[in-house]
PDB file of C-alpha atoms and ligand atoms in Angstrom:
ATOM      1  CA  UNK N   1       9.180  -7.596 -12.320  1.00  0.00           C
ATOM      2  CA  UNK N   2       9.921  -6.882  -8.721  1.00  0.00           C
ATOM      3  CA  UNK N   3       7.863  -4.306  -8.091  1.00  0.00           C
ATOM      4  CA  UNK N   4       7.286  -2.081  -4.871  1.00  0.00           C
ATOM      5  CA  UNK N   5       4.483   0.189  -4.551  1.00  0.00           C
ATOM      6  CA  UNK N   6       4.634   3.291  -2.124  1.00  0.00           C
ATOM      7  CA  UNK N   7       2.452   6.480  -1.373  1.00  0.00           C
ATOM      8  CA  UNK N   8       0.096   8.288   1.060  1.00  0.00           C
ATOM      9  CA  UNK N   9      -3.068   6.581   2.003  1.00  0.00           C
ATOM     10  CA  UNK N  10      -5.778   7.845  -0.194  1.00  0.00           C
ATOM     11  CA  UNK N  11      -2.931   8.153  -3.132  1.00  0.00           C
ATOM     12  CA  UNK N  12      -4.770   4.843  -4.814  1.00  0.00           C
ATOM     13  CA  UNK N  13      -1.874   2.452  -4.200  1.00  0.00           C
ATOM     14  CA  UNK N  14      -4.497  -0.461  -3.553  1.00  0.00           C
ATOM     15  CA  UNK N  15      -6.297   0.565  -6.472  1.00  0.00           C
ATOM     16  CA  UNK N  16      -3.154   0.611  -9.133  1.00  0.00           C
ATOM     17  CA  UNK N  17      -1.697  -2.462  -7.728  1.00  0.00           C
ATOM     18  CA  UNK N  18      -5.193  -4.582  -8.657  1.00  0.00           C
ATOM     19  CA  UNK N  19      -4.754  -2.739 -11.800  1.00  0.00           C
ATOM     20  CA  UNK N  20      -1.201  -3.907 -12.451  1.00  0.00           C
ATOM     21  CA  UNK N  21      -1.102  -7.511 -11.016  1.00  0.00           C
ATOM     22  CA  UNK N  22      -3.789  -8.133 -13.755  1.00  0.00           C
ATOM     23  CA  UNK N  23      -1.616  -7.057 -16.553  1.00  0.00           C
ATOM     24  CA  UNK N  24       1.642  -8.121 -15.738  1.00  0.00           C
ATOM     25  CA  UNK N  25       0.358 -11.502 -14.209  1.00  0.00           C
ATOM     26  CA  UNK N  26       2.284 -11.031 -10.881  1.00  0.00           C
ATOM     27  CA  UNK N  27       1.027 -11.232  -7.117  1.00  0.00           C
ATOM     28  CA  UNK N  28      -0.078  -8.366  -4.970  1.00  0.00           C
ATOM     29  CA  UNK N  29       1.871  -8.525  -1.442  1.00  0.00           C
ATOM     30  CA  UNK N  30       0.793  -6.158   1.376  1.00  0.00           C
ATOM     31  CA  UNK N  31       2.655  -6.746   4.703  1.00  0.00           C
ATOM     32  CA  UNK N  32      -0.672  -5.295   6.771  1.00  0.00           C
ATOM     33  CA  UNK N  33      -2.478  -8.267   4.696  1.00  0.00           C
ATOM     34  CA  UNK N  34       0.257 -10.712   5.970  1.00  0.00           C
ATOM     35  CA  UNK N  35      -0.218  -9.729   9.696  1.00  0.00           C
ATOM     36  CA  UNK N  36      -4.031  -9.714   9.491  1.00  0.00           C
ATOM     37  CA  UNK N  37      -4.043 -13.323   8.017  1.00  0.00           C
ATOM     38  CA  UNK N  38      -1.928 -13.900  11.197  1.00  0.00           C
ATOM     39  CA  UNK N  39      -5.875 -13.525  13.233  1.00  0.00           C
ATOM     40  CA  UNK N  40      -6.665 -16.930  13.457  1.00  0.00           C
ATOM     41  CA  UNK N  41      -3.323 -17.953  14.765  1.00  0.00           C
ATOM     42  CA  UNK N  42      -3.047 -19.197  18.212  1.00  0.00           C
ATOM     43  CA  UNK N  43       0.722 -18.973  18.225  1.00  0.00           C
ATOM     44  CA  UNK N  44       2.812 -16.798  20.743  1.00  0.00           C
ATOM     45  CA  UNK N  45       4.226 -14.574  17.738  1.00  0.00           C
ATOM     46  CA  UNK N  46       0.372 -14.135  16.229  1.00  0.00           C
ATOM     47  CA  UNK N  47      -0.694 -13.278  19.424  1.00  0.00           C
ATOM     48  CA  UNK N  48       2.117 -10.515  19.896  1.00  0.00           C
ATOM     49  CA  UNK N  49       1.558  -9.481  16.629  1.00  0.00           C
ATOM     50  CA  UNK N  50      -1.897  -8.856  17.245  1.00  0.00           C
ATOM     51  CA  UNK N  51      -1.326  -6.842  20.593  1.00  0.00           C
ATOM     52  CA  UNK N  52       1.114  -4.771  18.379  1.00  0.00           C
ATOM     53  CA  UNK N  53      -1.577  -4.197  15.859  1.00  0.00           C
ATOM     54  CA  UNK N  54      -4.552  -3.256  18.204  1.00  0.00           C
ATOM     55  CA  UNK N  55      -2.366  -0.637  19.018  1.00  0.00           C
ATOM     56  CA  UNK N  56      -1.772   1.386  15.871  1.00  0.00           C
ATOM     57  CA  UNK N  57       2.095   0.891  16.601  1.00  0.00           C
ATOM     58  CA  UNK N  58       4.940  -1.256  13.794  1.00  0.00           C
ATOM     59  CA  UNK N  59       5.885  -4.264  14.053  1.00  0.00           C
ATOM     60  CA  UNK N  60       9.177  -5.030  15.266  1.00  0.00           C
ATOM     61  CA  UNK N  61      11.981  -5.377  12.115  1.00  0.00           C
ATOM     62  CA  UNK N  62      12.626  -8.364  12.565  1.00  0.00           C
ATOM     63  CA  UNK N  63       9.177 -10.103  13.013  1.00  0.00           C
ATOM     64  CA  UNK N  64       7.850  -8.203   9.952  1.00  0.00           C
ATOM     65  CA  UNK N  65      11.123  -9.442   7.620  1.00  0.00           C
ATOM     66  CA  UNK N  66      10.768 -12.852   9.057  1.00  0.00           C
ATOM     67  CA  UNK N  67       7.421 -12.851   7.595  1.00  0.00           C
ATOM     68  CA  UNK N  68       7.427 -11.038   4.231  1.00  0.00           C
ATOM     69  CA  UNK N  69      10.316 -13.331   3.883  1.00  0.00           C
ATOM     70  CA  UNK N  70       8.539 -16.592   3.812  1.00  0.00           C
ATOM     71  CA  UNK N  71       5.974 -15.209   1.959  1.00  0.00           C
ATOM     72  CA  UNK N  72       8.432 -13.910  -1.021  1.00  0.00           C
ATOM     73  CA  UNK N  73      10.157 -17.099  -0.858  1.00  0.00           C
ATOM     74  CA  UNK N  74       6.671 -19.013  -1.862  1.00  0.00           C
ATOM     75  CA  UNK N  75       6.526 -20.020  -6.067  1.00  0.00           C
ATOM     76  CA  UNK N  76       3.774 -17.579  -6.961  1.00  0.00           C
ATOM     77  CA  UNK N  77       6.419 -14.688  -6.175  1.00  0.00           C
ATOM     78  CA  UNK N  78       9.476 -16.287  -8.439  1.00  0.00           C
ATOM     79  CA  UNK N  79       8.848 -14.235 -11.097  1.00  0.00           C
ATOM     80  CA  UNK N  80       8.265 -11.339  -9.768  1.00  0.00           C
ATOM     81  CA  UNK N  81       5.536  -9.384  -7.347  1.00  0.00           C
ATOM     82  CA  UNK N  82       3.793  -5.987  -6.115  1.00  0.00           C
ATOM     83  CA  UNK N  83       5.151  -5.084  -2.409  1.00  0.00           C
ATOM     84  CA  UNK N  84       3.138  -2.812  -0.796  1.00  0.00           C
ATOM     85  CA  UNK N  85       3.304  -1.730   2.661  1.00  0.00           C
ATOM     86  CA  UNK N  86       6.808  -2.998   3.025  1.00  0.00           C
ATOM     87  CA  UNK N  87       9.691  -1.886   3.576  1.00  0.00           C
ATOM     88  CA  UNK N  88       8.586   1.025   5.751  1.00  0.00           C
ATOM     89  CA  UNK N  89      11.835   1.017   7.801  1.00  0.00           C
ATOM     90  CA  UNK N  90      15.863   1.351   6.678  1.00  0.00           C
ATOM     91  CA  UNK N  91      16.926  -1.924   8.164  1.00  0.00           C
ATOM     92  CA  UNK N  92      13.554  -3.941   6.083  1.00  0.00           C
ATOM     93  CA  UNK N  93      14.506  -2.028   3.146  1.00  0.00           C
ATOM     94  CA  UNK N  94      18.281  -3.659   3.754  1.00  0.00           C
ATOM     95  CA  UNK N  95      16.978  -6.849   4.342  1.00  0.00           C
ATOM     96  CA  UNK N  96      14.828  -6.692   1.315  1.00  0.00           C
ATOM     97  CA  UNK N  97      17.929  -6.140  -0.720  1.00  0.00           C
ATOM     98  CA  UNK N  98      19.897  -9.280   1.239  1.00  0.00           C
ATOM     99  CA  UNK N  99      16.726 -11.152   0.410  1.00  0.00           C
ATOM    100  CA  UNK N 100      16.782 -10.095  -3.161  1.00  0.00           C
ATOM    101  CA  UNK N 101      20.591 -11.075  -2.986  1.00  0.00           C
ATOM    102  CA  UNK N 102      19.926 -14.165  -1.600  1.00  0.00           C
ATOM    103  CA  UNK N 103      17.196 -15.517  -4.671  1.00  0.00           C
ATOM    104  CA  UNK N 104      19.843 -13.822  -7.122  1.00  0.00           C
ATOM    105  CA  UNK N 105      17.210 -10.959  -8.056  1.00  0.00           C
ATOM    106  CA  UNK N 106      16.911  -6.789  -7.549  1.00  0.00           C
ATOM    107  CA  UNK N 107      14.437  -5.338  -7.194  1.00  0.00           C
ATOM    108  CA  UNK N 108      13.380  -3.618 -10.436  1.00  0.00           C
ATOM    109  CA  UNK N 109      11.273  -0.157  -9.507  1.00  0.00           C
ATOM    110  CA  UNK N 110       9.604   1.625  -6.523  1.00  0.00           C
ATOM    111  CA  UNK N 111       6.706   3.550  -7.714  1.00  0.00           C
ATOM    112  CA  UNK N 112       6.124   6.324  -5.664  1.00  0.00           C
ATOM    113  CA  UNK N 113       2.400   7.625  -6.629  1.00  0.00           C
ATOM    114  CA  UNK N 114       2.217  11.143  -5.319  1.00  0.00           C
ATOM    115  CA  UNK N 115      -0.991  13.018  -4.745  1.00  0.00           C
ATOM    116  CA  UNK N 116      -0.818  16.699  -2.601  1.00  0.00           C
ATOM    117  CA  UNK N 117      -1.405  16.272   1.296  1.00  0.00           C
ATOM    118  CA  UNK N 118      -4.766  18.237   0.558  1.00  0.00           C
ATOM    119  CA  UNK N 119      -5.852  16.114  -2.232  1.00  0.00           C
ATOM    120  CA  UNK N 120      -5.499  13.113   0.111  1.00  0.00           C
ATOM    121  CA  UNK N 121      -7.372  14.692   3.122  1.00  0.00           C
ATOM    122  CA  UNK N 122     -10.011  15.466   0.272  1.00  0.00           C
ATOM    123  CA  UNK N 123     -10.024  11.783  -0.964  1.00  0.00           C
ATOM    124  CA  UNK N 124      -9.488   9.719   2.242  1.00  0.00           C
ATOM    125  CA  UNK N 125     -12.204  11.875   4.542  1.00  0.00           C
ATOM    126  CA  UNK N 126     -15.134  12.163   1.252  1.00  0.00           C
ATOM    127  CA  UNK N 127     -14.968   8.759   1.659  1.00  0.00           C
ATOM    128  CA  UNK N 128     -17.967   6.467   2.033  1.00  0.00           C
ATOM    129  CA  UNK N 129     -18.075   2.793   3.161  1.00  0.00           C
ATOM    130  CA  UNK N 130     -21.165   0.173   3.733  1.00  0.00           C
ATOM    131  CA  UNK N 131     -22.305  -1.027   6.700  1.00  0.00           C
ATOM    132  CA  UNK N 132     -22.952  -4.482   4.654  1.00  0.00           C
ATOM    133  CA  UNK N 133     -19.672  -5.027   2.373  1.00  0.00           C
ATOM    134  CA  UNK N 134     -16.505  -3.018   3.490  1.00  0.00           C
ATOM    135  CA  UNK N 135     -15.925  -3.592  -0.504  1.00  0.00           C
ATOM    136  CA  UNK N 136     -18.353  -1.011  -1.098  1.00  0.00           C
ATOM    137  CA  UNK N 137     -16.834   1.983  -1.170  1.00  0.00           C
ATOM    138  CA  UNK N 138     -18.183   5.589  -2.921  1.00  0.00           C
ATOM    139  CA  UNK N 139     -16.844   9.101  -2.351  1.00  0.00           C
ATOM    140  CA  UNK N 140     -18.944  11.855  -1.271  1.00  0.00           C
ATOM    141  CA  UNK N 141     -17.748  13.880  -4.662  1.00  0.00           C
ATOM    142  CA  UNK N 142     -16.039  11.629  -7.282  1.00  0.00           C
ATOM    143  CA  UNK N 143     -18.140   8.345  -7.073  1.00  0.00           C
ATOM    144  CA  UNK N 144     -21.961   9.498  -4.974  1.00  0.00           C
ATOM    145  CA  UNK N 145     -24.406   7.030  -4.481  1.00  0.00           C
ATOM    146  CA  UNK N 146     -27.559   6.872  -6.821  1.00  0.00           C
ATOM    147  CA  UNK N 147     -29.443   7.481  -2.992  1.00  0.00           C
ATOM    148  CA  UNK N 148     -27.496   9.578  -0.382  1.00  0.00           C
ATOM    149  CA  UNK N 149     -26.488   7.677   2.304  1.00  0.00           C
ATOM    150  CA  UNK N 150     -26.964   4.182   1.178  1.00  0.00           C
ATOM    151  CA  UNK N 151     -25.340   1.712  -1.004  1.00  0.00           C
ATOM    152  CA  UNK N 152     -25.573   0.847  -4.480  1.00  0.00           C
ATOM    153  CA  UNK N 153     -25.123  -2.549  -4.493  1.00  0.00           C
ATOM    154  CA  UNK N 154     -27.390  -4.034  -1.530  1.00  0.00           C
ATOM    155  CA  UNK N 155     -28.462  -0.680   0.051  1.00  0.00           C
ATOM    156  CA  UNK N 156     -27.012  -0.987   3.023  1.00  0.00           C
ATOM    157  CA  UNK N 157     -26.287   2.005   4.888  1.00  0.00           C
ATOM    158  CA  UNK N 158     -23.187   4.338   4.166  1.00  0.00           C
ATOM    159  CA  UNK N 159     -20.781   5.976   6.724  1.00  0.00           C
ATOM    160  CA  UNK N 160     -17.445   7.298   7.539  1.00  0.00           C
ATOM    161  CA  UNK N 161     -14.804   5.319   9.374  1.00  0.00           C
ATOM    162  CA  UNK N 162     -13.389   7.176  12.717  1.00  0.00           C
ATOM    163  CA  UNK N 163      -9.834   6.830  10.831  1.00  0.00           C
ATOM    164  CA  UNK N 164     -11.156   8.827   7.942  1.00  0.00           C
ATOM    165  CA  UNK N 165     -12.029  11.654   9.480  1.00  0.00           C
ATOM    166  CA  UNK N 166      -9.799  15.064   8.355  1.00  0.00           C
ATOM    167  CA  UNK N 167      -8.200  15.125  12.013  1.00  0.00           C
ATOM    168  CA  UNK N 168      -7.052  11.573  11.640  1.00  0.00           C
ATOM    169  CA  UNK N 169      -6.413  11.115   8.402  1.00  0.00           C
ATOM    170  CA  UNK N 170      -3.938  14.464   8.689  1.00  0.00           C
ATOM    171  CA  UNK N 171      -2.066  12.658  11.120  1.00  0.00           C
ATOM    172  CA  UNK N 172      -1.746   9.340   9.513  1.00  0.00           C
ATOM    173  CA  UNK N 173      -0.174  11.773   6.450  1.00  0.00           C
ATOM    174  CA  UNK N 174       2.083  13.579   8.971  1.00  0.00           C
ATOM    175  CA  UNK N 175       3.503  10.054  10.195  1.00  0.00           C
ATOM    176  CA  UNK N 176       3.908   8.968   6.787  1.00  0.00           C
ATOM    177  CA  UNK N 177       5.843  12.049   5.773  1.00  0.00           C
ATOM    178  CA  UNK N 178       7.792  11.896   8.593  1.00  0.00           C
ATOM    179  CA  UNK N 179       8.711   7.656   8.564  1.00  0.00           C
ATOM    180  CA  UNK N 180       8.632   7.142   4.525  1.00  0.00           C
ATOM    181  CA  UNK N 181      10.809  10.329   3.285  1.00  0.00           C
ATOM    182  CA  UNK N 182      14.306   8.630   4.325  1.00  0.00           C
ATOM    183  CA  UNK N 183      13.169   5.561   2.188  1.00  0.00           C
ATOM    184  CA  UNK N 184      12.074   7.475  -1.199  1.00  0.00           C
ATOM    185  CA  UNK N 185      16.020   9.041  -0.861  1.00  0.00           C
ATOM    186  CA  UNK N 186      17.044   5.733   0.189  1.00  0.00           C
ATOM    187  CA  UNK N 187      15.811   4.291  -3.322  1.00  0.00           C
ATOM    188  CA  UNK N 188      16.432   7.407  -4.997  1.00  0.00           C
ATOM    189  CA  UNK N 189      19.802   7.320  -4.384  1.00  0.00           C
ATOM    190  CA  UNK N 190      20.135   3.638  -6.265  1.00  0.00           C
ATOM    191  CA  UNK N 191      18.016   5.016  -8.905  1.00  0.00           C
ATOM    192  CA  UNK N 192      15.277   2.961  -8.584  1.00  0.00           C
ATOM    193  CA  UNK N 193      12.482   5.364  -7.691  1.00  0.00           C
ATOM    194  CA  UNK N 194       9.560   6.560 -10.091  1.00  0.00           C
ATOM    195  CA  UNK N 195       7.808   8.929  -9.150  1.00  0.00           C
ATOM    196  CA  UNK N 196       4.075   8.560 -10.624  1.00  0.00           C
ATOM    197  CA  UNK N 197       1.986  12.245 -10.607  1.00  0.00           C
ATOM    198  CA  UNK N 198      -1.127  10.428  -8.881  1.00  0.00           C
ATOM    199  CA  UNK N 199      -3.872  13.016  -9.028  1.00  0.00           C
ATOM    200  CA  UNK N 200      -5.760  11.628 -11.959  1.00  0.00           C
ATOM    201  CA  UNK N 201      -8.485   9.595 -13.198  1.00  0.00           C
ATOM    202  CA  UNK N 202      -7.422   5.863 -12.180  1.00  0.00           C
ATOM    203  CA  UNK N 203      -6.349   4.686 -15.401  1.00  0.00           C
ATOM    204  CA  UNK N 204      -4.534   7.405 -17.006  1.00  0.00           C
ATOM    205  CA  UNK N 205      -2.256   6.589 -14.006  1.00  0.00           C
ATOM    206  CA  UNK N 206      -2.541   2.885 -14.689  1.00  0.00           C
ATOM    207  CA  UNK N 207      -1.375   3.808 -18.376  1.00  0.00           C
ATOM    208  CA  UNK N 208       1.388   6.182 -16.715  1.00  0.00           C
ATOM    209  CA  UNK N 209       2.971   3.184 -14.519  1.00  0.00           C
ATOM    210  CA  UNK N 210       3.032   0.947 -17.411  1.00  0.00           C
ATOM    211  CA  UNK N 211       4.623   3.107 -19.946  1.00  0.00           C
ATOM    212  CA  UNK N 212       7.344   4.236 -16.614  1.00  0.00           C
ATOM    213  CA  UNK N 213       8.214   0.014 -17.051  1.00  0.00           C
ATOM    214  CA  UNK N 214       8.009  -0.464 -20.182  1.00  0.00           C
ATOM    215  CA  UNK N 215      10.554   2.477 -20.645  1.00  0.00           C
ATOM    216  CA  UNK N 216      12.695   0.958 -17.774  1.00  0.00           C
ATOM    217  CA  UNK N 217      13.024  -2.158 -20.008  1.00  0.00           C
ATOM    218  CA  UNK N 218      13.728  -0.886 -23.172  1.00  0.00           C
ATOM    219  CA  UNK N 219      16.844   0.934 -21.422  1.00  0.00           C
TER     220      UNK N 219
HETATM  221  P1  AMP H 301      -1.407  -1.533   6.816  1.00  0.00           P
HETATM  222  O1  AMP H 301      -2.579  -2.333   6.352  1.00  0.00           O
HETATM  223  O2  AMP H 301      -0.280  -1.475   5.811  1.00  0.00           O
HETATM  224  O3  AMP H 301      -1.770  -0.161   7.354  1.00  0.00           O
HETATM  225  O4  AMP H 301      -0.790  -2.356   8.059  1.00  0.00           O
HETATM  226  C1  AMP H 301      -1.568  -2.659   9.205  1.00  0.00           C
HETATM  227  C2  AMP H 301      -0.658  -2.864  10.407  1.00  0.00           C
HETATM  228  O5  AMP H 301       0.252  -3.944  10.164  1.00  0.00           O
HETATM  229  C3  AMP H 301       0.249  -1.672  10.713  1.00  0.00           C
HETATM  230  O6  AMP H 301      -0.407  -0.723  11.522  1.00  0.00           O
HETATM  231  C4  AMP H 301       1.380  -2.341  11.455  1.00  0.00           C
HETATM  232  O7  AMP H 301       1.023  -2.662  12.782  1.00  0.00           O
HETATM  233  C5  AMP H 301       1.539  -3.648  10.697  1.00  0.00           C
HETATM  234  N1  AMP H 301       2.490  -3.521   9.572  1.00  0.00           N
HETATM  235  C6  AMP H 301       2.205  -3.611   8.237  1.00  0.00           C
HETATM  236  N2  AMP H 301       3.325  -3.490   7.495  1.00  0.00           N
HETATM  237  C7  AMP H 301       4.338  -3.283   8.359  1.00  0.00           C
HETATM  238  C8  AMP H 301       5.743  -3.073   8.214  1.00  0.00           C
HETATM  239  N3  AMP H 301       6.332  -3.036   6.993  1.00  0.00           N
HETATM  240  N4  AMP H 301       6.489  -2.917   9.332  1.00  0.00           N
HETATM  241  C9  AMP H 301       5.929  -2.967  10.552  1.00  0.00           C
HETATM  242  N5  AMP H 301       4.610  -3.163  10.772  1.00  0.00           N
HETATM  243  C10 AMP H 301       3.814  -3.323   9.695  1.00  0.00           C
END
C-alpha cells in the first residue's frame, strides 16, 4: 500500500504511522527525517539544506523531490510505504504522481487525521519532554508523570519546548491551514482522501485507519 499520511502537528500522525508500519509491514518515510539525516553531510546541497532548515523556511521543490525520490526508489519501499511530511507543495504532489507513474504504481490513500485547531493547541502545548531522552514524552493531562516535573523512565527533568508553546504552536497550525488545504482538495478531487476523525484514544483510531483500507480493498 502506498500510503500518505497528513494532519496538524499534535493530530498523532507520528504516532499512527508506528502503529501502521507494524501491521502492514511497510516503511515509515518522513521528508523532515530525510533532510535531518542530511547533518553529517559535508556536501554543498547538505550544507544548503541545512541553512534552509535553521531557518524554519521549505525546502526548495526540487531539492526536496530529488531526495524523497531516491529514497522511494530504494527496495524496502517496492511494496509499498507511509509518506509523511511530503508532498506539502502542488508541484511535489505532481511529481509524486510522475514518480508513481514512473515505478508503474498510484498511490493508494491519503489519510487525513483531523483533530479541532483547539484540541491541537491543547495537545501540542500540555506537552512534556525530558531533558535526558527526547523519546520521553508525557502530557500535562492525558499521560502525567508518577512525580511532577520529572521523568518516568530515568527521572530526568521535564519541560516544554519554545515551539510548543500556545503562541507558537497557533502559528505553526495557521501555516498549515493556510499551505496544506489546496492539497487535501487536490487529493480529494482524485478521490483518494480519507478523512480519519482523530480526536480519540490512539488505537480506536489505529482500528479506524485499518478498517478505512481494508474497505478501500474490498471495493
Ligand atoms: P518536519 O520534520 O516535517 O517538520 O520537517 C523539518 C524541516 O524539513 C522543515 O521545516 C523543512 O525545512 C524541511 N522539509 C521537510 N519536508 C519538506 C517538504 N516536503 N518540502 C520542503 N521542505 C521540507
Amino acid at each position: 500500500m502506498y500510503l500518505i499520511i497528513m494532519g496538524v502537528q499534535g493530530a498523532g500522525k507520528g504516532t499512527q504511522a508506528a502503529a501502521i508500519k507494524e501491521r502492514l509491514n511497510i516503511p515509515h518515510i518522513t521528508s523532515g527525517g530525510l533532510f535531518r539525516a542530511m547533518k553529517d553531510q559535508d556536501t554543498p546541497l547538505a550544507r544548503q539544506v541545512q541553512a534552509i532548515m535553521a531557518r524554519g523556511e521549505l525546502v526548495p521543490d526540487d531539492v526536496t523531490i530529488q531526495v524523497v525520490r531516491e529514497r522511494l526508489m530504494q527496495p524496502d519501499a517496492a511494496r509499498g510505504f507511509i509518506l509523511d511530511g511530503f508532498p506539502r507543495t502542488r508541484p511535489q504532489a505532481e511529481a509524486l504522481d510522475a514518480l508513481m507513474a514512473d515505478l508503474g504504481q498510484q498511490i493508494t490513500a491519503v489519510l487525513y487525521l483531523h483533530i479541532d485547531d483547539d484540541e491541537a493547541v491543547e495537545r501540542i502545548s500540555g506537552r512534556l519532554q525530558c531533558t535526558l531522552n527526547e523519546q520521553h514524552i508525557y502530557h500535562r493531562r492525558y499521560n502525567p508523570p508518577r512525580t511532577e516535573g520529572v521523568c518516568d523512565v530515568d527521572g530526568g527533568r521535564l519541560f516544554t519546548r519554545d515551539d510548543d508553546q500556545p503562541e507558537a504552536v497557533r502559528k505553526r497550525i495557521a501555516e498549515f491551514h493556510h499551505k496544506t488545504r489546496p492539497l487535501l482538495d487536490y487529493y480529494r478531487e482524485r478521490g483518494l482522501l480519507r478523512e480519519i476523525a482523530a480526536d480519540r484514544p490512539i488505537e480506536a483510531v489505529t482500528e479506524a485507519i485499518l478498517q478505512t483500507l481494508q474497505a478501500d480493498q474490498a471495493e
